[in-house]
PDB file of C-alpha atoms in Angstrom:
ATOM      1  CA  MET A   1     -68.758 -29.960  57.566  1.00 91.00           C
ATOM      2  CA  LYS A   2     -66.106 -32.573  57.069  1.00 98.00           C
ATOM      3  CA  ILE A   3     -62.725 -30.884  57.415  1.00 98.00           C
ATOM      4  CA  SER A   4     -59.634 -31.897  55.466  1.00 98.00           C
ATOM      5  CA  LEU A   5     -56.302 -30.402  56.614  1.00 98.00           C
ATOM      6  CA  ILE A   6     -53.780 -30.413  53.762  1.00 98.00           C
ATOM      7  CA  ILE A   7     -50.076 -30.062  54.610  1.00 98.00           C
ATOM      8  CA  SER A   8     -47.468 -29.640  51.817  1.00 98.00           C
ATOM      9  CA  THR A   9     -43.972 -30.848  52.567  1.00 97.00           C
ATOM     10  CA  TYR A  10     -40.581 -31.573  50.948  1.00 95.00           C
ATOM     11  CA  ASN A  11     -37.566 -33.146  52.714  1.00 95.00           C
ATOM     12  CA  ARG A  12     -37.898 -31.425  56.044  1.00 96.00           C
ATOM     13  CA  PRO A  13     -39.035 -34.152  58.498  1.00 97.00           C
ATOM     14  CA  ASP A  14     -37.870 -32.222  61.618  1.00 97.00           C
ATOM     15  CA  ALA A  15     -40.201 -29.328  60.721  1.00 97.00           C
ATOM     16  CA  LEU A  16     -43.004 -31.652  59.571  1.00 98.00           C
ATOM     17  CA  LYS A  17     -42.896 -33.419  62.941  1.00 98.00           C
ATOM     18  CA  LEU A  18     -43.680 -30.167  64.739  1.00 98.00           C
ATOM     19  CA  CYS A  19     -46.371 -29.280  62.245  1.00 98.00           C
ATOM     20  CA  LEU A  20     -48.080 -32.656  62.665  1.00 98.00           C
ATOM     21  CA  LEU A  21     -47.846 -32.581  66.430  1.00 98.00           C
ATOM     22  CA  SER A  22     -49.504 -29.125  66.410  1.00 98.00           C
ATOM     23  CA  ALA A  23     -52.210 -30.513  64.056  1.00 98.00           C
ATOM     24  CA  MET A  24     -52.891 -33.391  66.473  1.00 98.00           C
ATOM     25  CA  ARG A  25     -53.379 -31.084  69.445  1.00 97.00           C
ATOM     26  CA  GLN A  26     -55.971 -28.786  67.843  1.00 98.00           C
ATOM     27  CA  SER A  27     -58.949 -27.666  69.873  1.00 98.00           C
ATOM     28  CA  TYR A  28     -61.068 -28.525  66.792  1.00 98.00           C
ATOM     29  CA  ARG A  29     -59.736 -31.722  65.251  1.00 97.00           C
ATOM     30  CA  PRO A  30     -59.716 -32.216  61.451  1.00 98.00           C
ATOM     31  CA  ASP A  31     -61.516 -35.246  60.094  1.00 98.00           C
ATOM     32  CA  GLU A  32     -58.407 -36.160  58.128  1.00 98.00           C
ATOM     33  CA  ILE A  33     -54.897 -34.980  57.413  1.00 98.00           C
ATOM     34  CA  ILE A  34     -53.507 -35.163  53.860  1.00 98.00           C
ATOM     35  CA  ILE A  35     -49.759 -34.752  53.516  1.00 98.00           C
ATOM     36  CA  GLY A  36     -48.838 -33.667  50.004  1.00 98.00           C
ATOM     37  CA  ASP A  37     -45.219 -34.708  49.569  1.00 98.00           C
ATOM     38  CA  ASP A  38     -43.324 -33.241  46.615  1.00 96.00           C
ATOM     39  CA  GLY A  39     -40.746 -36.063  46.454  1.00 95.00           C
ATOM     40  CA  SER A  40     -39.222 -36.407  49.927  1.00 97.00           C
ATOM     41  CA  THR A  41     -36.908 -39.255  50.826  1.00 97.00           C
ATOM     42  CA  GLU A  42     -37.682 -42.316  52.941  1.00 97.00           C
ATOM     43  CA  GLU A  43     -37.138 -40.396  56.193  1.00 97.00           C
ATOM     44  CA  THR A  44     -40.307 -38.410  55.729  1.00 98.00           C
ATOM     45  CA  ARG A  45     -42.393 -41.541  55.079  1.00 98.00           C
ATOM     46  CA  GLU A  46     -40.981 -43.176  58.193  1.00 98.00           C
ATOM     47  CA  LEU A  47     -41.821 -40.091  60.278  1.00 98.00           C
ATOM     48  CA  ILE A  48     -45.445 -40.028  59.002  1.00 98.00           C
ATOM     49  CA  GLU A  49     -45.859 -43.729  59.745  1.00 98.00           C
ATOM     50  CA  SER A  50     -44.547 -43.287  63.288  1.00 97.00           C
ATOM     51  CA  LEU A  51     -46.813 -40.297  64.067  1.00 97.00           C
ATOM     52  CA  SER A  52     -49.822 -42.016  62.549  1.00 97.00           C
ATOM     53  CA  LYS A  53     -49.533 -44.548  65.402  1.00 97.00           C
ATOM     54  CA  ILE A  54     -50.119 -41.933  68.130  1.00 97.00           C
ATOM     55  CA  THR A  55     -53.335 -40.374  66.718  1.00 97.00           C
ATOM     56  CA  ASP A  56     -56.720 -41.627  65.616  1.00 97.00           C
ATOM     57  CA  ILE A  57     -56.971 -38.850  62.990  1.00 98.00           C
ATOM     58  CA  PRO A  58     -56.534 -40.516  59.605  1.00 98.00           C
ATOM     59  CA  ILE A  59     -53.316 -39.435  57.925  1.00 98.00           C
ATOM     60  CA  ILE A  60     -52.989 -39.959  54.165  1.00 98.00           C
ATOM     61  CA  HIS A  61     -49.510 -39.559  52.596  1.00 98.00           C
ATOM     62  CA  VAL A  62     -49.628 -38.539  48.924  1.00 98.00           C
ATOM     63  CA  TRP A  63     -46.166 -38.693  47.333  1.00 97.00           C
ATOM     64  CA  GLN A  64     -44.961 -37.693  43.915  1.00 96.00           C
ATOM     65  CA  GLU A  65     -41.533 -38.213  42.307  1.00 96.00           C
ATOM     66  CA  ASP A  66     -38.973 -35.477  42.906  1.00 94.00           C
ATOM     67  CA  LYS A  67     -38.816 -33.644  39.586  1.00 92.00           C
ATOM     68  CA  GLY A  68     -38.222 -30.169  40.965  1.00 88.00           C
ATOM     69  CA  PHE A  69     -40.465 -27.785  42.902  1.00 87.00           C
ATOM     70  CA  ARG A  70     -44.036 -28.824  41.770  1.00 93.00           C
ATOM     71  CA  LEU A  71     -46.148 -27.471  44.608  1.00 95.00           C
ATOM     72  CA  ALA A  72     -49.133 -26.588  42.453  1.00 96.00           C
ATOM     73  CA  LYS A  73     -49.333 -30.160  41.160  1.00 97.00           C
ATOM     74  CA  MET A  74     -48.871 -31.580  44.654  1.00 97.00           C
ATOM     75  CA  ARG A  75     -51.669 -29.493  46.131  1.00 97.00           C
ATOM     76  CA  ASN A  76     -54.067 -30.602  43.391  1.00 98.00           C
ATOM     77  CA  LYS A  77     -53.199 -34.265  44.091  1.00 98.00           C
ATOM     78  CA  ALA A  78     -53.644 -33.758  47.818  1.00 98.00           C
ATOM     79  CA  VAL A  79     -57.123 -32.243  47.403  1.00 98.00           C
ATOM     80  CA  ALA A  80     -58.037 -35.123  45.054  1.00 97.00           C
ATOM     81  CA  ALA A  81     -57.000 -37.566  47.806  1.00 97.00           C
ATOM     82  CA  SER A  82     -59.114 -35.742  50.416  1.00 97.00           C
ATOM     83  CA  SER A  83     -62.812 -36.211  51.170  1.00 97.00           C
ATOM     84  CA  GLY A  84     -63.668 -33.027  53.057  1.00 97.00           C
ATOM     85  CA  ASP A  85     -66.327 -30.466  52.204  1.00 97.00           C
ATOM     86  CA  TYR A  86     -63.984 -27.772  53.509  1.00 98.00           C
ATOM     87  CA  ILE A  87     -60.268 -27.588  52.831  1.00 98.00           C
ATOM     88  CA  ILE A  88     -57.737 -25.953  55.169  1.00 98.00           C
ATOM     89  CA  GLU A  89     -54.344 -25.637  53.657  1.00 98.00           C
ATOM     90  CA  THR A  90     -50.908 -25.134  55.239  1.00 98.00           C
ATOM     91  CA  ASP A  91     -47.265 -26.092  54.811  1.00 97.00           C
ATOM     92  CA  GLY A  92     -45.125 -28.558  56.697  1.00 97.00           C
ATOM     93  CA  ASP A  93     -42.729 -25.891  57.890  1.00 97.00           C
ATOM     94  CA  VAL A  94     -45.169 -24.151  60.213  1.00 98.00           C
ATOM     95  CA  ILE A  95     -46.443 -24.759  63.721  1.00 98.00           C
ATOM     96  CA  LEU A  96     -50.208 -24.295  64.146  1.00 98.00           C
ATOM     97  CA  HIS A  97     -51.698 -22.336  66.965  1.00 97.00           C
ATOM     98  CA  ARG A  98     -54.004 -24.559  69.020  1.00 97.00           C
ATOM     99  CA  ASN A  99     -57.082 -22.762  67.596  1.00 98.00           C
ATOM    100  CA  PHE A 100     -55.880 -22.639  64.003  1.00 98.00           C
ATOM    101  CA  ILE A 101     -58.522 -25.056  62.644  1.00 98.00           C
ATOM    102  CA  SER A 102     -61.239 -23.771  64.981  1.00 98.00           C
ATOM    103  CA  ASP A 103     -60.714 -20.248  63.708  1.00 98.00           C
ATOM    104  CA  HIS A 104     -60.918 -21.269  60.105  1.00 98.00           C
ATOM    105  CA  VAL A 105     -64.045 -23.366  60.684  1.00 98.00           C
ATOM    106  CA  ARG A 106     -65.826 -20.666  62.728  1.00 98.00           C
ATOM    107  CA  LEU A 107     -65.140 -17.987  60.120  1.00 98.00           C
ATOM    108  CA  ALA A 108     -65.900 -20.126  57.065  1.00 98.00           C
ATOM    109  CA  LYS A 109     -68.692 -18.617  54.985  1.00 97.00           C
ATOM    110  CA  GLU A 110     -70.366 -19.409  51.676  1.00 98.00           C
ATOM    111  CA  GLY A 111     -69.159 -17.135  48.938  1.00 98.00           C
ATOM    112  CA  CYS A 112     -65.851 -16.517  50.668  1.00 98.00           C
ATOM    113  CA  TYR A 113     -62.395 -17.963  51.181  1.00 98.00           C
ATOM    114  CA  LEU A 114     -60.093 -17.265  54.084  1.00 98.00           C
ATOM    115  CA  LYS A 115     -56.465 -16.040  53.946  1.00 97.00           C
ATOM    116  CA  GLY A 116     -54.317 -15.793  57.050  1.00 96.00           C
ATOM    117  CA  GLY A 117     -50.849 -14.530  57.813  1.00 92.00           C
ATOM    118  CA  ARG A 118     -47.862 -15.852  59.764  1.00 94.00           C
ATOM    119  CA  THR A 119     -45.346 -15.035  62.413  1.00 96.00           C
ATOM    120  CA  ASN A 120     -41.798 -15.660  61.155  1.00 96.00           C
ATOM    121  CA  LEU A 121     -39.388 -17.421  63.494  1.00 97.00           C
ATOM    122  CA  GLY A 122     -35.669 -16.747  63.326  1.00 96.00           C
ATOM    123  CA  LYS A 123     -32.936 -19.274  62.517  1.00 95.00           C
ATOM    124  CA  GLU A 124     -31.803 -19.882  66.131  1.00 96.00           C
ATOM    125  CA  LEU A 125     -35.297 -20.361  67.550  1.00 96.00           C
ATOM    126  CA  THR A 126     -36.187 -22.673  64.657  1.00 96.00           C
ATOM    127  CA  ALA A 127     -33.086 -24.795  65.307  1.00 96.00           C
ATOM    128  CA  ARG A 128     -33.961 -25.101  68.996  1.00 96.00           C
ATOM    129  CA  LEU A 129     -37.485 -26.176  68.297  1.00 96.00           C
ATOM    130  CA  CYS A 130     -36.511 -28.710  65.572  1.00 96.00           C
ATOM    131  CA  ASN A 131     -33.671 -30.125  67.650  1.00 96.00           C
ATOM    132  CA  ALA A 132     -36.003 -30.572  70.624  1.00 94.00           C
ATOM    133  CA  GLY A 133     -38.568 -32.317  68.448  1.00 94.00           C
ATOM    134  CA  LYS A 134     -41.443 -31.266  70.672  1.00 94.00           C
ATOM    135  CA  LEU A 135     -43.873 -28.375  70.890  1.00 94.00           C
ATOM    136  CA  LYS A 136     -43.144 -25.353  73.024  1.00 92.00           C
ATOM    137  CA  ASN A 137     -45.316 -22.370  73.743  1.00 91.00           C
ATOM    138  CA  ILE A 138     -44.704 -19.458  71.375  1.00 93.00           C
ATOM    139  CA  ASN A 139     -46.266 -16.030  71.811  1.00 91.00           C
ATOM    140  CA  ILE A 140     -45.688 -12.356  70.975  1.00 92.00           C
ATOM    141  CA  PHE A 141     -42.990 -12.135  73.641  1.00 91.00           C
ATOM    142  CA  SER A 142     -40.999 -15.224  72.642  1.00 93.00           C
ATOM    143  CA  ARG A 143     -37.316 -14.612  71.985  1.00 93.00           C
ATOM    144  CA  GLY A 144     -36.194 -15.417  68.493  1.00 95.00           C
ATOM    145  CA  ILE A 145     -39.109 -14.137  66.443  1.00 96.00           C
ATOM    146  CA  GLU A 146     -37.706 -12.727  63.217  1.00 94.00           C
ATOM    147  CA  SER A 147     -40.713 -10.701  62.029  1.00 93.00           C
ATOM    148  CA  LYS A 148     -44.453 -10.080  62.432  1.00 94.00           C
ATOM    149  CA  PRO A 149     -44.798 -10.911  66.140  1.00 95.00           C
ATOM    150  CA  GLU A 150     -48.156  -9.093  66.157  1.00 94.00           C
ATOM    151  CA  ASN A 151     -49.536 -11.895  64.015  1.00 94.00           C
ATOM    152  CA  SER A 152     -49.266 -14.237  67.050  1.00 95.00           C
ATOM    153  CA  LEU A 153     -51.929 -12.359  69.011  1.00 96.00           C
ATOM    154  CA  HIS A 154     -55.137 -14.430  69.239  1.00 97.00           C
ATOM    155  CA  LEU A 155     -58.144 -12.092  69.484  1.00 97.00           C
ATOM    156  CA  PHE A 156     -60.949 -13.941  67.813  1.00 98.00           C
ATOM    157  CA  ASN A 157     -63.798 -11.475  68.263  1.00 97.00           C
ATOM    158  CA  ILE A 158     -61.694  -8.664  66.734  1.00 97.00           C
ATOM    159  CA  ALA A 159     -60.640 -11.015  63.936  1.00 97.00           C
ATOM    160  CA  LYS A 160     -64.279 -11.785  63.132  1.00 97.00           C
ATOM    161  CA  MET A 161     -65.226  -8.117  63.064  1.00 97.00           C
ATOM    162  CA  ILE A 162     -62.435  -6.974  60.733  1.00 97.00           C
ATOM    163  CA  ALA A 163     -62.088 -10.023  58.426  1.00 96.00           C
ATOM    164  CA  PRO A 164     -64.330  -8.622  55.642  1.00 95.00           C
ATOM    165  CA  TYR A 165     -62.475  -5.322  55.504  1.00 94.00           C
ATOM    166  CA  TYR A 166     -58.838  -5.777  56.527  1.00 92.00           C
ATOM    167  CA  ARG A 167     -56.185  -5.686  53.686  1.00 86.00           C
ATOM    168  CA  GLN A 168     -58.720  -6.284  50.951  1.00 88.00           C
ATOM    169  CA  HIS A 169     -56.484  -4.822  48.292  1.00 84.00           C
ATOM    170  CA  LYS A 170     -53.326  -6.618  49.323  1.00 83.00           C
ATOM    171  CA  GLU A 171     -52.106 -10.121  48.375  1.00 81.00           C
ATOM    172  CA  THR A 172     -54.946 -12.476  47.499  1.00 89.00           C
ATOM    173  CA  ALA A 173     -53.658 -15.765  48.934  1.00 91.00           C
ATOM    174  CA  LEU A 174     -50.999 -17.429  51.114  1.00 89.00           C
ATOM    175  CA  GLY A 175     -50.668 -21.189  50.612  1.00 88.00           C
ATOM    176  CA  CYS A 176     -49.455 -21.873  54.183  1.00 93.00           C
ATOM    177  CA  ASN A 177     -52.584 -20.385  55.691  1.00 97.00           C
ATOM    178  CA  MET A 178     -55.846 -20.394  53.778  1.00 97.00           C
ATOM    179  CA  SER A 179     -59.125 -22.298  53.514  1.00 98.00           C
ATOM    180  CA  PHE A 180     -61.998 -22.700  51.045  1.00 98.00           C
ATOM    181  CA  PHE A 181     -64.960 -24.869  50.179  1.00 98.00           C
ATOM    182  CA  ARG A 182     -64.115 -27.836  48.007  1.00 98.00           C
ATOM    183  CA  LYS A 183     -66.763 -26.935  45.477  1.00 98.00           C
ATOM    184  CA  ASP A 184     -65.158 -23.535  44.841  1.00 98.00           C
ATOM    185  CA  PHE A 185     -61.719 -25.189  44.421  1.00 98.00           C
ATOM    186  CA  GLU A 186     -63.215 -27.555  41.814  1.00 97.00           C
ATOM    187  CA  ALA A 187     -65.034 -24.729  40.062  1.00 97.00           C
ATOM    188  CA  ILE A 188     -61.779 -22.947  39.203  1.00 97.00           C
ATOM    189  CA  ASN A 189     -59.948 -26.280  38.548  1.00 97.00           C
ATOM    190  CA  GLY A 190     -57.596 -25.849  41.541  1.00 97.00           C
ATOM    191  CA  TYR A 191     -54.017 -24.757  41.135  1.00 96.00           C
ATOM    192  CA  ASP A 192     -52.533 -23.910  37.713  1.00 95.00           C
ATOM    193  CA  GLU A 193     -49.740 -26.467  37.103  1.00 93.00           C
ATOM    194  CA  PHE A 194     -47.922 -24.067  34.852  1.00 89.00           C
ATOM    195  CA  PHE A 195     -46.111 -23.006  38.034  1.00 89.00           C
ATOM    196  CA  ILE A 196     -42.866 -24.930  38.556  1.00 89.00           C
ATOM    197  CA  GLY A 197     -40.347 -23.522  40.965  1.00 81.00           C
ATOM    198  CA  TRP A 198     -41.106 -21.048  43.756  1.00 78.00           C
ATOM    199  CA  GLY A 199     -43.662 -18.304  43.472  1.00 81.00           C
ATOM    200  CA  GLY A 200     -46.823 -17.143  41.852  1.00 84.00           C
ATOM    201  CA  GLU A 201     -49.164 -20.103  42.291  1.00 91.00           C
ATOM    202  CA  ASP A 202     -50.823 -18.717  45.440  1.00 91.00           C
ATOM    203  CA  GLY A 203     -51.589 -15.307  43.992  1.00 90.00           C
ATOM    204  CA  ASP A 204     -52.950 -16.807  40.740  1.00 92.00           C
ATOM    205  CA  PHE A 205     -55.145 -19.181  42.747  1.00 95.00           C
ATOM    206  CA  GLY A 206     -56.549 -16.349  44.854  1.00 94.00           C
ATOM    207  CA  ARG A 207     -57.206 -14.044  41.931  1.00 91.00           C
ATOM    208  CA  ARG A 208     -59.112 -16.750  40.078  1.00 93.00           C
ATOM    209  CA  LEU A 209     -61.199 -17.408  43.217  1.00 96.00           C
ATOM    210  CA  GLN A 210     -62.092 -13.652  43.271  1.00 94.00           C
ATOM    211  CA  ARG A 211     -62.866 -13.577  39.548  1.00 93.00           C
ATOM    212  CA  TYR A 212     -65.145 -16.550  40.155  1.00 95.00           C
ATOM    213  CA  GLY A 213     -67.030 -14.299  42.592  1.00 96.00           C
ATOM    214  CA  LEU A 214     -65.619 -15.128  45.999  1.00 97.00           C
ATOM    215  CA  LYS A 215     -64.743 -12.564  48.592  1.00 97.00           C
ATOM    216  CA  LYS A 216     -61.534 -12.807  50.581  1.00 97.00           C
ATOM    217  CA  LEU A 217     -61.837 -12.823  54.360  1.00 98.00           C
ATOM    218  CA  GLN A 218     -58.478 -11.744  55.784  1.00 97.00           C
ATOM    219  CA  LEU A 219     -57.526 -13.339  59.112  1.00 96.00           C
ATOM    220  CA  LYS A 220     -55.810 -10.999  61.494  1.00 96.00           C
ATOM    221  CA  PHE A 221     -55.552 -12.129  65.149  1.00 97.00           C
ATOM    222  CA  ALA A 222     -56.890 -15.562  64.224  1.00 98.00           C
ATOM    223  CA  GLY A 223     -55.800 -18.578  62.217  1.00 97.00           C
ATOM    224  CA  ILE A 224     -52.237 -18.194  63.580  1.00 97.00           C
ATOM    225  CA  VAL A 225     -49.196 -20.073  62.279  1.00 98.00           C
ATOM    226  CA  TYR A 226     -45.537 -19.800  63.234  1.00 98.00           C
ATOM    227  CA  HIS A 227     -43.291 -20.146  60.215  1.00 97.00           C
ATOM    228  CA  LEU A 228     -40.050 -21.995  60.772  1.00 97.00           C
ATOM    229  CA  TRP A 229     -36.965 -20.375  59.283  1.00 93.00           C
ATOM    230  CA  HIS A 230     -35.455 -21.698  56.036  1.00 82.00           C
ATOM    231  CA  GLU A 231     -33.218 -20.543  53.228  1.00 75.00           C
ATOM    232  CA  ASP A 232     -34.888 -19.359  50.004  1.00 71.00           C
ATOM    233  CA  LYS A 233     -34.589 -22.061  47.357  1.00 64.00           C
ATOM    234  CA  PHE A 234     -36.041 -23.077  44.014  1.00 56.00           C
ATOM    235  CA  MET A 235     -36.122 -19.464  42.786  1.00 59.00           C
ATOM    236  CA  GLN A 236     -34.957 -20.181  39.218  1.00 69.00           C
ATOM    237  CA  ASN A 237     -38.402 -19.564  37.633  1.00 70.00           C
ATOM    238  CA  LYS A 238     -39.459 -16.684  39.883  1.00 71.00           C
ATOM    239  CA  GLU A 239     -39.630 -14.030  37.168  1.00 78.00           C
ATOM    240  CA  LEU A 240     -41.364 -16.315  34.692  1.00 77.00           C
ATOM    241  CA  ASN A 241     -43.939 -17.423  37.312  1.00 71.00           C
ATOM    242  CA  PHE A 242     -44.815 -13.931  38.456  1.00 71.00           C
ATOM    243  CA  ASN A 243     -45.053 -12.600  34.916  1.00 77.00           C
ATOM    244  CA  TYR A 244     -47.492 -15.357  34.120  1.00 75.00           C
ATOM    245  CA  SER A 245     -49.383 -14.826  37.376  1.00 75.00           C
ATOM    246  CA  MET A 246     -49.790 -11.096  36.773  1.00 72.00           C
ATOM    247  CA  ARG A 247     -50.733 -11.197  33.071  1.00 71.00           C
ATOM    248  CA  SER A 248     -53.685  -9.065  32.020  1.00 59.00           C
ATOM    249  CA  ASP A 249     -57.160 -10.088  33.092  1.00 56.00           C
ATOM    250  CA  ASP A 250     -58.372 -10.980  29.612  1.00 63.00           C
ATOM    251  CA  GLU A 251     -55.544 -13.553  29.401  1.00 64.00           C
ATOM    252  CA  GLN A 252     -56.491 -15.204  32.671  1.00 70.00           C
ATOM    253  CA  PRO A 253     -59.352 -17.663  32.630  1.00 83.00           C
ATOM    254  CA  ILE A 254     -61.236 -18.297  35.889  1.00 92.00           C
ATOM    255  CA  ARG A 255     -60.771 -21.978  35.352  1.00 94.00           C
ATOM    256  CA  CYS A 256     -57.162 -22.879  34.651  1.00 92.00           C
ATOM    257  CA  ARG A 257     -56.478 -25.286  31.770  1.00 89.00           C
ATOM    258  CA  ASP A 258     -53.934 -27.584  33.450  1.00 93.00           C
ATOM    259  CA  GLY A 259     -55.187 -28.190  36.914  1.00 95.00           C
ATOM    260  CA  TYR A 260     -57.088 -30.393  39.337  1.00 97.00           C
ATOM    261  CA  ASP A 261     -59.658 -32.037  37.045  1.00 95.00           C
ATOM    262  CA  LYS A 262     -57.356 -34.818  35.751  1.00 92.00           C
ATOM    263  CA  TYR A 263     -56.851 -36.167  39.270  1.00 93.00           C
ATOM    264  CA  HIS A 264     -60.487 -35.711  40.199  1.00 77.00           C
ATOM    265  CA  LYS A 265     -61.665 -37.650  37.163  1.00 63.00           C
ATOM    266  CA  ALA A 266     -59.265 -40.468  37.967  1.00 51.00           C
ATOM    267  CA  ARG A 267     -60.841 -41.028  41.474  1.00 50.00           C
TER     268      ARG A 267
END
């Protein structure tokens, strides 16, 4: 398969630098990296250009004007700019475990999509890492982990065994750690661009994948990411977004009305 790694970002070049460095050192390299940029300033563009010079992995920077938190739209545009058969999705404020892509590829399965978790780093550890501007080893014993240190354990054989059964009735998706076949993304028309502001777009996306007939494979002890601390922002539409996301099943089409197809058709 041709693998596209999609990274979403907004005005956080110090974190994006660590994310990109971790993407470049993967044990299984992606065929391309698509950076979906929701309106960052020139500093982010300059960072991407500088890091592009130290890798032979193609990096494509997709930028849209800053008109508020429009992550769903940005993810659709990023997928439209990609060429992979299989999409691995993350955010620009995480550090990827060295086997992150390998785990997703090895567990990819027709009729399924993969959802991982994350280990959350505290404010002080995040500041140290971002200020240093280089990767440092993080594990379950690292000082400064804020929550979910157990998610940093890499036990692939156990992960493979429990993936079809673990947390099947919990949250359906997590945008900073998931993967899917491009054809399944296109079948449900990608992300619903109703969602503006934080929250709801991931769950809606996952539920529509499941109504389309896909099974969720939950990654535990594989597909590891370390989430850098940040303040909660862009919460103004949280209630509206979650009410829309959780509306009754008969009101939720499998294929969203305002989604990916308008960018796909324009290619």
